[in-house]
Short mmCIF file of C-alpha atoms in Angstrom, two decimals:
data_model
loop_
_atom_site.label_atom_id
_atom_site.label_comp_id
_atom_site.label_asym_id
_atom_site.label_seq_id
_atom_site.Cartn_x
_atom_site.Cartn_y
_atom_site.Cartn_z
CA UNK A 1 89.10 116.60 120.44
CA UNK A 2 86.41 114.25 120.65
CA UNK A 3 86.41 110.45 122.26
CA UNK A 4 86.65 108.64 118.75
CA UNK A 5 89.86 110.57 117.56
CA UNK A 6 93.36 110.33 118.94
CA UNK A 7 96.06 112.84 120.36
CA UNK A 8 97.00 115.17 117.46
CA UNK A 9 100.47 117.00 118.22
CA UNK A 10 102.35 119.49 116.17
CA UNK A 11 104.99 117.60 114.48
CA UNK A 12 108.39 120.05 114.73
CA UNK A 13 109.89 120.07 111.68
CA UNK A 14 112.15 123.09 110.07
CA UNK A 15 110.59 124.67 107.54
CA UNK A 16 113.49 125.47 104.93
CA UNK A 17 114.02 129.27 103.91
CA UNK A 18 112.12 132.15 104.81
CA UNK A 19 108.38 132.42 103.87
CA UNK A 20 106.63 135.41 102.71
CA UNK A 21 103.30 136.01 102.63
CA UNK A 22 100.75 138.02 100.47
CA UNK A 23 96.65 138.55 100.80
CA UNK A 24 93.99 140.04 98.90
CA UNK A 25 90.81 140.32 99.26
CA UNK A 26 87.73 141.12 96.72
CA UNK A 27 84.97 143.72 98.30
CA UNK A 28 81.55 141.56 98.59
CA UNK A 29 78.74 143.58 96.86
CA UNK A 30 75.71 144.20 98.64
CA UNK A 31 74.21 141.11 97.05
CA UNK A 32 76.82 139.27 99.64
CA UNK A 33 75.85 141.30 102.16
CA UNK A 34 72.14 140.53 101.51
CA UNK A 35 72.89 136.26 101.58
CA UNK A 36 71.72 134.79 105.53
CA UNK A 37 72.36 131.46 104.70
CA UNK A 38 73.03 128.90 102.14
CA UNK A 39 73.44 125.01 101.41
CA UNK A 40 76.69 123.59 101.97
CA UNK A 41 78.56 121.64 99.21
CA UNK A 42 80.23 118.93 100.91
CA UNK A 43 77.08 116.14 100.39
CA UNK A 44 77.47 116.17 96.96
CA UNK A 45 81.25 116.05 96.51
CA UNK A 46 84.34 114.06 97.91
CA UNK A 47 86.78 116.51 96.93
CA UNK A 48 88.09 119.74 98.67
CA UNK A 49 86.67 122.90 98.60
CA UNK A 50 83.75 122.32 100.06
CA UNK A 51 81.07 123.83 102.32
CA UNK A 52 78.56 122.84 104.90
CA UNK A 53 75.64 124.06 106.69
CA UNK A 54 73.54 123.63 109.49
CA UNK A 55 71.44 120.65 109.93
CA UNK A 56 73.46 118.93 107.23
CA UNK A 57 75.00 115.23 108.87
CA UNK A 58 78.06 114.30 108.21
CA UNK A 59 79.77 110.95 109.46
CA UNK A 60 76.67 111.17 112.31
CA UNK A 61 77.49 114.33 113.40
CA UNK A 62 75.03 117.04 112.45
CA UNK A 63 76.15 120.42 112.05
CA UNK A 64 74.68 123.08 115.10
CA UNK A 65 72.18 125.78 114.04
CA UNK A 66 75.00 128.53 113.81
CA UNK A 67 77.15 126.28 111.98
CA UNK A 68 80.31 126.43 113.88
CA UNK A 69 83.64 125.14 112.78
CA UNK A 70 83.52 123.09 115.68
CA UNK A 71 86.54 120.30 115.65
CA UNK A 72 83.82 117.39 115.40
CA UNK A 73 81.86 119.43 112.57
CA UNK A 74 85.67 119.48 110.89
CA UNK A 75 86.48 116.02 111.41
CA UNK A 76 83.10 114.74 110.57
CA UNK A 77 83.12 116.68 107.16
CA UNK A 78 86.43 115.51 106.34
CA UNK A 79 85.47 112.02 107.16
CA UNK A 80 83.41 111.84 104.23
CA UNK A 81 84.81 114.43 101.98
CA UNK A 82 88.77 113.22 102.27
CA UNK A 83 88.46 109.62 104.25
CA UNK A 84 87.06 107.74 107.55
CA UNK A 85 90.00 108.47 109.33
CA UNK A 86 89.96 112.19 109.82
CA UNK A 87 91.68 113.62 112.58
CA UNK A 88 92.18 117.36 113.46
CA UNK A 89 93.45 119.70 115.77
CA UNK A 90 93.88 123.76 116.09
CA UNK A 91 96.46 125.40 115.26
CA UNK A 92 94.75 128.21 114.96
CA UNK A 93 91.23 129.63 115.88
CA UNK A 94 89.25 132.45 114.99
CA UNK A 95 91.30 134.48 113.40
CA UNK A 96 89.94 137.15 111.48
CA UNK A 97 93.62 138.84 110.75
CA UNK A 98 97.44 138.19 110.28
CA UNK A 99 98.49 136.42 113.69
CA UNK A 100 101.74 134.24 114.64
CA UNK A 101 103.09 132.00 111.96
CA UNK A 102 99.92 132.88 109.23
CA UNK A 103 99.78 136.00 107.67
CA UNK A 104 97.25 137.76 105.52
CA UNK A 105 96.49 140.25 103.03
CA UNK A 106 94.56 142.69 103.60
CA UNK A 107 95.03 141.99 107.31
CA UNK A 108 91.61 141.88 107.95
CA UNK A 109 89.74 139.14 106.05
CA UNK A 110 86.70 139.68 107.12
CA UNK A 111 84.77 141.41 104.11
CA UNK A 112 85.93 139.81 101.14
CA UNK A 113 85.30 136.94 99.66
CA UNK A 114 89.12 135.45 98.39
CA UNK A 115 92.04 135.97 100.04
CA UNK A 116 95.66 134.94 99.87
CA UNK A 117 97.59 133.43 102.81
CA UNK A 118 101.44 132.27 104.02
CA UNK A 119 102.66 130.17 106.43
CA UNK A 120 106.06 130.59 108.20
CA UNK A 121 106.20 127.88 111.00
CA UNK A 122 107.88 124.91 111.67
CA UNK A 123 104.66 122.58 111.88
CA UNK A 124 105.22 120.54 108.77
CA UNK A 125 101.59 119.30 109.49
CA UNK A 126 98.95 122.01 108.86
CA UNK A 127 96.58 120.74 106.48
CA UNK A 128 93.22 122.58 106.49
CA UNK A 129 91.56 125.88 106.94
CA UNK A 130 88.13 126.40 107.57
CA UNK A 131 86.23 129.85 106.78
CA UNK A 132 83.24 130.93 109.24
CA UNK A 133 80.31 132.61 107.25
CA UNK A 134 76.47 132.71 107.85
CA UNK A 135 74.99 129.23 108.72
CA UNK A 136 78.09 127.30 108.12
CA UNK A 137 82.13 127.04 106.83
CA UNK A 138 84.09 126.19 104.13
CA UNK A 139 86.79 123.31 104.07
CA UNK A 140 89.87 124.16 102.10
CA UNK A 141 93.32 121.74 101.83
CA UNK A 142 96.54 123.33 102.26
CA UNK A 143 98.73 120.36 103.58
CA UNK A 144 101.92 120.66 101.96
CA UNK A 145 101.84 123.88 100.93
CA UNK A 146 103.13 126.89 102.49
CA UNK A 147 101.42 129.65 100.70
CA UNK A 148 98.10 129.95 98.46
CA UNK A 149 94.84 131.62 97.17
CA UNK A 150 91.90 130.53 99.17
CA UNK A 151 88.40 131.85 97.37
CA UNK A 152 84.88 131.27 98.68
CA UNK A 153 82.98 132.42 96.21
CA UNK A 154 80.40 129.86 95.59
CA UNK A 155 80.92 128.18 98.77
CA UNK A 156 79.51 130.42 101.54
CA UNK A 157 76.33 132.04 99.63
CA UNK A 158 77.89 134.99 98.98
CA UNK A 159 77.59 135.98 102.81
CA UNK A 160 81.15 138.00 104.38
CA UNK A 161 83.54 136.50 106.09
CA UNK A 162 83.06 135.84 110.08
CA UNK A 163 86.36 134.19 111.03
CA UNK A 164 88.87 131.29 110.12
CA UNK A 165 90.40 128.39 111.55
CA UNK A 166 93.33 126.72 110.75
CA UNK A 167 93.92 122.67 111.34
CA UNK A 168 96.46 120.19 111.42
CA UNK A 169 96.54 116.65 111.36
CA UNK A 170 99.11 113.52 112.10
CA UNK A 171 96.85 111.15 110.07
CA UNK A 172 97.76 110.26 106.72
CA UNK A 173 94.89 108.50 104.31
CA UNK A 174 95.52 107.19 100.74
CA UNK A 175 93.74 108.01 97.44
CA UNK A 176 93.36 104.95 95.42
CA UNK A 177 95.16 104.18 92.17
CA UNK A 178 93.95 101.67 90.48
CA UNK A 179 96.84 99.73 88.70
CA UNK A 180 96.93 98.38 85.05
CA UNK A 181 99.85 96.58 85.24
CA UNK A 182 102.27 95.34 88.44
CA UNK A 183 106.40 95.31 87.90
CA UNK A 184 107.60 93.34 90.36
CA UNK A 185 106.92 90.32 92.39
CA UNK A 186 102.76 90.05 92.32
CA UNK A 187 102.33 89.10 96.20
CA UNK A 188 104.78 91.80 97.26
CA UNK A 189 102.41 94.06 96.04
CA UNK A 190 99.84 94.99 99.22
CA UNK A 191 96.34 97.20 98.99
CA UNK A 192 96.84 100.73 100.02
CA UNK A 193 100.83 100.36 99.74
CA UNK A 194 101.76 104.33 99.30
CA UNK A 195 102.93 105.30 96.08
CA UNK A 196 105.32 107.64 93.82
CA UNK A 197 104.77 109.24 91.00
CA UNK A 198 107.02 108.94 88.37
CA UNK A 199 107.87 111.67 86.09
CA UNK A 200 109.62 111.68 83.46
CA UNK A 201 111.85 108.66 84.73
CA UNK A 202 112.24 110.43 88.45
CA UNK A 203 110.79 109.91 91.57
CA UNK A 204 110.57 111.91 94.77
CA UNK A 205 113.00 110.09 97.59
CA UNK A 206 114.73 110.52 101.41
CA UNK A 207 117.52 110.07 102.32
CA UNK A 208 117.13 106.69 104.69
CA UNK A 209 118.64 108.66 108.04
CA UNK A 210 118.21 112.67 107.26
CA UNK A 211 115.19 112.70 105.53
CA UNK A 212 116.38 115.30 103.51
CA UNK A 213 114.33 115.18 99.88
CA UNK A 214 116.20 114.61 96.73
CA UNK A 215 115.15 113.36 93.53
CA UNK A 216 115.89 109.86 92.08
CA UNK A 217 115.90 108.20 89.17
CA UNK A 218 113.88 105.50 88.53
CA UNK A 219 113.92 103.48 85.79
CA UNK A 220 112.22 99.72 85.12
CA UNK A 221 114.93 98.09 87.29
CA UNK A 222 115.20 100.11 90.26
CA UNK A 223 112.48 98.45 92.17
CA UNK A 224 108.71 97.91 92.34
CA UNK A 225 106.83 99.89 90.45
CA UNK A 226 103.22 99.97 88.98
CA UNK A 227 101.24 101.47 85.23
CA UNK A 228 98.04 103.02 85.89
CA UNK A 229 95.52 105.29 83.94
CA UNK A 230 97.30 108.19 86.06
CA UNK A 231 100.54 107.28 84.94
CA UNK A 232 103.27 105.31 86.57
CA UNK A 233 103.78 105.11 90.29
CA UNK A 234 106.74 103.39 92.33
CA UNK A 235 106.25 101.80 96.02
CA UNK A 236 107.63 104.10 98.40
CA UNK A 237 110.06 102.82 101.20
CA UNK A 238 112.31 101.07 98.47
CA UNK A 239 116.08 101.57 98.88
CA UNK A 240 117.52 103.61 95.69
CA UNK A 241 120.84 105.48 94.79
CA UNK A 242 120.32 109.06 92.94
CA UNK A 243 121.33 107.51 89.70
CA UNK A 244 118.30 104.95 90.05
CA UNK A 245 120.04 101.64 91.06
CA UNK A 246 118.67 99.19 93.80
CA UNK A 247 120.10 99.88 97.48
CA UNK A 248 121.92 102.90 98.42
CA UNK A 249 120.97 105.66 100.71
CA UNK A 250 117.80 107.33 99.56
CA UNK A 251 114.21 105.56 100.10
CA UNK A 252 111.27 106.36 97.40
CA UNK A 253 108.77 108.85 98.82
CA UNK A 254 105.82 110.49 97.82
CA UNK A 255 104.37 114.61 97.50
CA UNK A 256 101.60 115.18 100.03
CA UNK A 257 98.25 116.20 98.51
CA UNK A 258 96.50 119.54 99.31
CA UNK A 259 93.52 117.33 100.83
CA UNK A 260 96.27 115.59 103.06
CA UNK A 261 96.39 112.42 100.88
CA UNK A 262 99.10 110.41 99.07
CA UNK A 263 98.77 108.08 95.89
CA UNK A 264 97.74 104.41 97.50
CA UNK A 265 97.60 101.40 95.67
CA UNK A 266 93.95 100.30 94.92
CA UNK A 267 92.61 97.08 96.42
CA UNK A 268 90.41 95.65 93.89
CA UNK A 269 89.12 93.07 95.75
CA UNK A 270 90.38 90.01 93.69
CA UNK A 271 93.89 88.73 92.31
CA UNK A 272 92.55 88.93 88.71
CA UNK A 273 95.28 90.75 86.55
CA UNK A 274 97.71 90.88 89.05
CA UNK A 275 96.28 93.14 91.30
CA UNK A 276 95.98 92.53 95.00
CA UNK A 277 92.72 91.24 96.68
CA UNK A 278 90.96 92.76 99.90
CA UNK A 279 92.95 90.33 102.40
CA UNK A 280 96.08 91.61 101.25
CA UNK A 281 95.78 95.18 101.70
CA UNK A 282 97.00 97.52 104.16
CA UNK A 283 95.31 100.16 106.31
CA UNK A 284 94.56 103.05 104.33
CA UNK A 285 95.64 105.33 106.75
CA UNK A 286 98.70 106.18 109.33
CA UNK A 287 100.15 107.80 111.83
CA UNK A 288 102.33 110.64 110.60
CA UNK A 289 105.61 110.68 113.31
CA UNK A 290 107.67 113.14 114.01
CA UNK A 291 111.34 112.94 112.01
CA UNK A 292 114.17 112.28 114.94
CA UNK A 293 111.30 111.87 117.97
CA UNK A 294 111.72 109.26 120.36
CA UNK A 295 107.79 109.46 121.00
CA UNK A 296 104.95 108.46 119.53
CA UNK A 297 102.51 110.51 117.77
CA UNK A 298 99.40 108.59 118.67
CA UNK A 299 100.53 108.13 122.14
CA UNK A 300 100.52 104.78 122.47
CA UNK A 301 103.46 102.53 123.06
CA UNK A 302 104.89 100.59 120.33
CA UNK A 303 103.37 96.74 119.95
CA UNK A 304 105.47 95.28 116.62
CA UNK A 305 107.48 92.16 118.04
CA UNK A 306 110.66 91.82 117.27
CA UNK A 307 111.90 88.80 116.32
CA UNK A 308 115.75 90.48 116.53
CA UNK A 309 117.60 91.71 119.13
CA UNK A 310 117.85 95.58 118.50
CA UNK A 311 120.56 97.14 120.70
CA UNK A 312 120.42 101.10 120.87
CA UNK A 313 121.87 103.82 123.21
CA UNK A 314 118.76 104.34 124.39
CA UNK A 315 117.75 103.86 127.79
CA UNK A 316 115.25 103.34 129.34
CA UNK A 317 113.62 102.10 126.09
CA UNK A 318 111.08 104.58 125.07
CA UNK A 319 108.22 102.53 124.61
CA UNK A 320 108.56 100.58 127.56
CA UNK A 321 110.10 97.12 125.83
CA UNK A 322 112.18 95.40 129.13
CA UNK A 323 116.11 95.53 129.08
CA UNK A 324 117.35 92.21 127.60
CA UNK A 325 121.02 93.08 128.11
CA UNK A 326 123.99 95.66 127.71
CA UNK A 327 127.49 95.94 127.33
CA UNK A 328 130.65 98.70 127.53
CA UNK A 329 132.14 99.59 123.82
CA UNK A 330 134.75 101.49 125.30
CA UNK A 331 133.40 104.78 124.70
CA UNK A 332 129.85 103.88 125.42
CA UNK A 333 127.14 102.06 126.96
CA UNK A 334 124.76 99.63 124.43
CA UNK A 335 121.83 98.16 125.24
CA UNK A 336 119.58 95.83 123.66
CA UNK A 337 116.33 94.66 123.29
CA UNK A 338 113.48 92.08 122.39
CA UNK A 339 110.29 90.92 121.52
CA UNK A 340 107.18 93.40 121.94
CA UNK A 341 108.05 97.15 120.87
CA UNK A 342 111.55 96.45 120.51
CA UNK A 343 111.58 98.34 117.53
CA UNK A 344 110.60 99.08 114.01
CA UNK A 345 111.59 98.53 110.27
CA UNK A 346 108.95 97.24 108.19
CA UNK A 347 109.07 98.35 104.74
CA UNK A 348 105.20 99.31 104.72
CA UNK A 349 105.81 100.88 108.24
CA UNK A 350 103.51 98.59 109.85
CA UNK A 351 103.41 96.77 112.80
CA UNK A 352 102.98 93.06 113.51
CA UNK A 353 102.02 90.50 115.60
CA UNK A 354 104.23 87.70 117.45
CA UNK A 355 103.01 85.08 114.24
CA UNK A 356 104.55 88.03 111.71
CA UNK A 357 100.74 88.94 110.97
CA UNK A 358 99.85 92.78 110.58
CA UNK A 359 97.56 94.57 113.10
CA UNK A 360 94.89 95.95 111.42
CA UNK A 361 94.55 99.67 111.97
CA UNK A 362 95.80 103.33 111.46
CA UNK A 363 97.33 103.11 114.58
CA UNK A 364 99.89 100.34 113.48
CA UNK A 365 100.85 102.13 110.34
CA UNK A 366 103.83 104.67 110.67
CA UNK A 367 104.96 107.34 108.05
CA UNK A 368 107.27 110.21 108.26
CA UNK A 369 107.79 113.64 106.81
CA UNK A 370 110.57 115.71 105.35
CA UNK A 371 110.31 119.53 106.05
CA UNK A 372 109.34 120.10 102.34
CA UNK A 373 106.24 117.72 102.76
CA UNK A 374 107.46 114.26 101.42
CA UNK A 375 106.36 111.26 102.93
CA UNK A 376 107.52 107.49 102.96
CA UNK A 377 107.13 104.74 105.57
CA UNK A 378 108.33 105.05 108.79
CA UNK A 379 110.82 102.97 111.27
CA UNK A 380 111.48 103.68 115.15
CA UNK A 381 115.10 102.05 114.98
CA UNK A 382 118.87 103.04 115.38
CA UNK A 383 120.84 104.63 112.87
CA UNK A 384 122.72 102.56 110.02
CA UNK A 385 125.58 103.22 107.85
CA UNK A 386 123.50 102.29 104.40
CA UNK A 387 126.45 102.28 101.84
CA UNK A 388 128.11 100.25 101.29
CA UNK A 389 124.63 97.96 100.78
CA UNK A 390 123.20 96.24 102.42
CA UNK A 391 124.66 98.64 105.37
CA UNK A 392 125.25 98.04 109.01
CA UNK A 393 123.58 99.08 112.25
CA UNK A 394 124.72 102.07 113.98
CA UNK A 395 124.33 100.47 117.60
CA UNK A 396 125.62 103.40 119.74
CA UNK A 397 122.82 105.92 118.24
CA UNK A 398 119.25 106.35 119.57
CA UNK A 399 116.05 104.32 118.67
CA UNK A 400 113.97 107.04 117.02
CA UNK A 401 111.49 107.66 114.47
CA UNK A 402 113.85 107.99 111.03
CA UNK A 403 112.58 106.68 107.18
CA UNK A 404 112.38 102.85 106.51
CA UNK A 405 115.92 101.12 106.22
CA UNK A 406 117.10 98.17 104.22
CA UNK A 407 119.35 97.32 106.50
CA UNK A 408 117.67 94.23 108.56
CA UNK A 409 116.43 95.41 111.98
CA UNK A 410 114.14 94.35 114.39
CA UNK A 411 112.25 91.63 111.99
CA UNK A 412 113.70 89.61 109.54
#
């Protein structure tokens, strides 16, 4: 991992039901066989597939004479092809047949050109694969998806396959939606906030301490929502009941892209039409924590200041936040906490400053995952009873990563 990029970790999630996996492959002619090198794709487009060869720059980085899938050459082509903040590691490298958790058909991938592929590991966070050929790779999407068709024909100059690699990520980047019209309060509305799709009056949502997925109605009431040339979109991180009402026990998420995005709400770089100007937008990118983890995926010890007390079982606290005080329930100790990493519950998963202000950076921006890939803002706090609303704190449970709460923690 190079200098400029943080600690990537797997991110543990179960995977629900068993996974099967299928492959096949399409001989390469002797025309293939014939290609020695070719001109990658991925300085002419910003979308996945792409390709990239060597001597081509990406993000700085120039790719070697052999064109190795390198992890700079992967996060330096991503940094232009998907977003700035592009951050990889292997999960797997060099494989040129079925091995561990990704299988293949045929096994040996090697001397076709299209070939299908199935996961069946826990890591909820695999995201790309790259495929070796000739002078360069190919950069293919497959975050939230478990199986798929992956066909580089018309990527890799016809040449055979040498090898593939297969990356995750705990960075999450936004793909801007540019609104038409806001529903709800204008200056609750932020750049970059992470958005929903609706369809067809339903939206994907968590429940606020599981994270299990469900789907939720939504209708014009139920909270903040946006109309765009894409269609409409609701804020994720809003408290909703299955039947669409405000409060309750599920929180409005969002579907993870192939190319690792989500839906983000445009900046536009003005207030005109209701639409939020630069200096009130968010980061476009954030951390992506692991569901029930006590750690921190970016390895770095939480900085948002609590104004509240937030009293936990926890102890030690895990991100180093002084004991304030504690006290005997009868059946356990409680002890609680203040000021600087304290804890977490902003509704755009963000972390702020002793004045309330945001820190600027992906670092400072928290989501979380379900197993089946849905994402919405993320909150290192104790558990809470949500229903009946507003709900209460659950003081003699851990402070851990879990979906964004209603309840009031940590900040008011």
């Amino acid at each position: 991992m190079t200098a400029r990029t943080r600690r990537v970790r797997r991110i543990a999630l179960a995977v629900s039901g068993a996974l099967a996996m299928s492959l096949s492959v399409t001989a390469v002619g002797s025309a293939g066989a014939a290609a020695e090198t070719f001109t990658g794709t991925c300085t002419d487009t910003v979308e996945l597939p792409c390709s990239a060869s060597a001597g081509q720059a990406y993000d700085g980085y120039v790719i070697d004479a052999s064109g190795n899938d390198f992890e700079a050459a992967v996060e330096a082509v991503l940094s232009e092809a998907v977003g700035p903040y592009a951050d990889v590691s292997a999960l797997e490298r060099g494989l040129t047949r079925s091995s561990g958790d990704f299988q293949f058909t045929p096994n040996d991938v090697t001397r076709g050109q299209r070939f299908d592929w199935t996961y069946t590991g826990d890591a909820a966070n695999h995201a790309y694969v790259t495929v070796k050929a000739a002078n360069g790779f190919a950069v293919f999407g497959i975050a939230g998806q478990t199986s798929g068709t992956i066909d580089v024909a018309g990527l890799l100059g016809g040449h055979e396959i040498s090898h593939l690699s297969v990356w995750s990520t705990n960075v999450s980047q936004t793909t801007p939606i540019k609104a038409t019209k806001l529903h709800g309060k204008p200056k609750s509305f932020l750049g970059n906030m992470r958005l929903g799709k609706i369809t067809k009056g339903t939206v994907p949502c968590l429940h606020v301490e599981t994270a299990e997925s469900a789907t939720c109605k939504f209708g014009r009431k139920s909270g903040k929502w946006l109309e765009s040339t894409k269609g409409p979109f609701a804020v994720t991180g809003q408290a909703v009941t299955l039947d669409g009402k405000p409060g309750g026990e599920y929180v409005t998420a969002t579907k993870i892209s192939p190319d690792g995005t989500v839906p983000g709400l445009e900046p536009t770089g003005n207030d005109t039409a209701g639409t939020p100007g630069e200096s009130e937008t968010l980061d476009g990118a954030a951390i992506i924590e692991d569901m029930g983890a006590a750690y921190n995926a970016s390895g770095r010890d939480l900085v948002n200041y609590a104004t509240l007390e937030v009293c936990t079982s926890s102890y030690p606290h895990p991100d180093g936040t002084p004991l304030r005080s504690y006290y005997w329930t009868g059946s356990t100790y409680v002890f609680c906490y203040v000021g600087t990493g304290a804890g977490l519950n902003d509704p755009n998963g963000t972390e702020r400053d002793a004045y309330g202000n945001y820190y600027r950076g992906s670092e400072y921006s928290h989501v979380t995952m379900s197993p089946d890939y849905y994402e919405t803002p993320a909150a290192k706090r104790p558990a809470t009873i949500p229903y009946p609303y507003p709900g209460t704190i659950n003081r003699e449970s851990p402070l851990v990563w879990r979906p964004v709460s209603t309840v009031t923690i940590a900040n008011d």
